[in-house]
Coordinates of N, CA and C and ligand atoms in Angstrom, one line a residue:
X1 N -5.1 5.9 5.9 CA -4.5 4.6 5.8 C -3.0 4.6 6.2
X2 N -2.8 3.6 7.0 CA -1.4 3.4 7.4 C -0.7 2.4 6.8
X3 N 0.5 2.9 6.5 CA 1.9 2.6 5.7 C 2.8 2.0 6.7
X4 N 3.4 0.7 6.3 CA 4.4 0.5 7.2 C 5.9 0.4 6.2
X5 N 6.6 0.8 6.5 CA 8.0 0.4 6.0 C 8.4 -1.0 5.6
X6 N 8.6 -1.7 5.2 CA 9.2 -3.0 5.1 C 11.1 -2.9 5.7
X7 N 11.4 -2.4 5.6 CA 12.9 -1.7 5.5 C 13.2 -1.9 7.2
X8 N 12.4 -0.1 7.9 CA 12.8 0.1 9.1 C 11.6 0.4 10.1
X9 N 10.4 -0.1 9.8 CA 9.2 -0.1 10.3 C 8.9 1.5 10.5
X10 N 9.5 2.3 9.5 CA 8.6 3.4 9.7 C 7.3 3.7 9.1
X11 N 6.4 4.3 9.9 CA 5.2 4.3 9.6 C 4.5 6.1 9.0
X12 N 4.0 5.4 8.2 CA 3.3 7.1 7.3 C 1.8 6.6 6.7
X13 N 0.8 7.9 7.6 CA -0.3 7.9 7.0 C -0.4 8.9 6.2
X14 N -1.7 8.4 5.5 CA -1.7 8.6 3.7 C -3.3 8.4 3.6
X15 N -3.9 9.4 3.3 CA -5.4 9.8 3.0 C -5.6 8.6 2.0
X16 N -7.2 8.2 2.1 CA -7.3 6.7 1.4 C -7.2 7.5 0.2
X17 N -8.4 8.6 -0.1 CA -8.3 9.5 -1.2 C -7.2 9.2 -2.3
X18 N -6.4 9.4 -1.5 CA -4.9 9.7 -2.0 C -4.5 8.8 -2.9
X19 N -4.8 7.0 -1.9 CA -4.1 6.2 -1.9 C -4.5 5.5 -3.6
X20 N -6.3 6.1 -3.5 CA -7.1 5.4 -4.4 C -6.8 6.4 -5.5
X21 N -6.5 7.6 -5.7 CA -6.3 7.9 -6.7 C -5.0 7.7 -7.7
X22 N -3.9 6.7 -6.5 CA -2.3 6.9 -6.9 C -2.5 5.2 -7.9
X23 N -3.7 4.5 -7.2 CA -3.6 3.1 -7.4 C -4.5 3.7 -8.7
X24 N -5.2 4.3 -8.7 CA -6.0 4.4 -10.6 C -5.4 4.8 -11.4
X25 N -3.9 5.5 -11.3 CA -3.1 6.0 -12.2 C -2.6 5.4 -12.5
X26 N -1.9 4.3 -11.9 CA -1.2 3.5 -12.4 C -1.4 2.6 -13.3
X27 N -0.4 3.3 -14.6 CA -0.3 2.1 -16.0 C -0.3 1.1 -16.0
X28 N 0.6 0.7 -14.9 CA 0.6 -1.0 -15.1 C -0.5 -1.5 -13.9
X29 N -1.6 -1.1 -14.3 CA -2.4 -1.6 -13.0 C -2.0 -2.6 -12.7
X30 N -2.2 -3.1 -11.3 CA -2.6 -4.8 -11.2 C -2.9 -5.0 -10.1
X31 N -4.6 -5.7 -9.8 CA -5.4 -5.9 -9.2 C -4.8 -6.5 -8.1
X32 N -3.5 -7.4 -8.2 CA -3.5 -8.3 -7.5 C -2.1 -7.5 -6.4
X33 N -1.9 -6.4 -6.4 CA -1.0 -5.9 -6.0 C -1.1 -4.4 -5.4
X34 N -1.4 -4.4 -4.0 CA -1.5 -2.8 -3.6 C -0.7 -1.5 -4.1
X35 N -1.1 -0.5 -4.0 CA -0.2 0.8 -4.4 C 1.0 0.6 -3.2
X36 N 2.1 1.2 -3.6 CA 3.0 1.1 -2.7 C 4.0 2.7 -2.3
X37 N 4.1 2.8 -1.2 CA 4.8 4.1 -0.9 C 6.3 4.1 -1.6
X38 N 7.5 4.6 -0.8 CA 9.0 4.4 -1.5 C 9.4 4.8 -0.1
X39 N 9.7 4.4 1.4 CA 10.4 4.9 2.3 C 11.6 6.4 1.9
X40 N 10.8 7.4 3.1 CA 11.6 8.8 2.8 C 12.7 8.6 3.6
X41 N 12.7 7.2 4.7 CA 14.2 7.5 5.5 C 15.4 6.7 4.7
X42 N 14.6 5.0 4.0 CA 15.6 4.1 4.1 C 15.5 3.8 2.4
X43 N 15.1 4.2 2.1 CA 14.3 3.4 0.3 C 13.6 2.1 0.0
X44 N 13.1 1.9 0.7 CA 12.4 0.3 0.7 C 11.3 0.9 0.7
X45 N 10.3 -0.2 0.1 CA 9.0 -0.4 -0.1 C 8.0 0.0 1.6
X46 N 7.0 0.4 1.3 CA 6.5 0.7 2.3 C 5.0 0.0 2.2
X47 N 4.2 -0.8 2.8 CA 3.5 -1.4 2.2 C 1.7 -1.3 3.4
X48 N 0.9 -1.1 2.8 CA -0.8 -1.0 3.4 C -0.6 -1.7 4.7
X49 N -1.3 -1.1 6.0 CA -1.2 -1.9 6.7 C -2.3 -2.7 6.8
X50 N -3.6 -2.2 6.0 CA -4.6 -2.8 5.6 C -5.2 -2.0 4.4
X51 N -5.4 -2.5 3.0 CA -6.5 -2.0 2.1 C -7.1 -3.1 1.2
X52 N -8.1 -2.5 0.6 CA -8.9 -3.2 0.2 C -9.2 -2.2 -1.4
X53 N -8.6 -3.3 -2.5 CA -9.2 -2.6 -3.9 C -10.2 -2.3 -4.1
X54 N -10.4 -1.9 -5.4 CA -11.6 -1.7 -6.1 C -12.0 -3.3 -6.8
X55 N -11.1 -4.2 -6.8 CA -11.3 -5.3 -7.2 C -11.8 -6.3 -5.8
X56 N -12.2 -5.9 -4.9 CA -12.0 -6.9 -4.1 C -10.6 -7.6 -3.1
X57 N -9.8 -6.9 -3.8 CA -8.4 -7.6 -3.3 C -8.7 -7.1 -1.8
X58 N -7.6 -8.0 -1.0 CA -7.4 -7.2 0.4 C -5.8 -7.4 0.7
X59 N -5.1 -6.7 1.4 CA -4.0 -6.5 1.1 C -3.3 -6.4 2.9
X60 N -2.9 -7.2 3.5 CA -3.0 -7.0 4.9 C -1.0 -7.0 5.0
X61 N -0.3 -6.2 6.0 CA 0.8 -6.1 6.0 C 1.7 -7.4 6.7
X62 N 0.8 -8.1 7.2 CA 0.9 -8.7 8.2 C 1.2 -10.1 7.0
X63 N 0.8 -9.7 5.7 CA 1.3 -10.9 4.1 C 2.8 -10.9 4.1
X64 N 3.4 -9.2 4.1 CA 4.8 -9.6 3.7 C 5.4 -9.2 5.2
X65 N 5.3 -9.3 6.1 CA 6.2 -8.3 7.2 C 5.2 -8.7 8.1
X66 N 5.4 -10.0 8.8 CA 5.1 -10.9 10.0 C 5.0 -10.1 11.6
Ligands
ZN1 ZN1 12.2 2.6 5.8

């Protein structure tokens, strides 16, 4: 799965595996809101360039970063 930066459009892929395991951990689940990376160059949010929950959600990058 590909990651885009919101910040400086850097891009980081990320095993879905991964993606789906980091999104089950999380305490404050919430359906309505993808896992999100932490940019390693700029600190800003890095966000799915496409995924799809366990709930159905879908999550396209193209929602926050046109
Ligand atoms: Zn960045």
């Amino acid at each position: 799965m590909k990651f885009i930066c919101l910040g400086c459009d850097e891009k980081e892929e990320v095993p879905r595996d991964v993606v789906e395991f980091l999104d089950g951990m999380d305490v404050d689940h919430d359906p309505f809101n993808p896992p999100q990376f932490t940019c390693k160059k700029c600190g800003e949010e890095m966000y799915p360039e496409y995924y799809k929950n366990e709930f159905g959600y879908e999550f396209h990058i193209s929602d926050v970063h046109p």
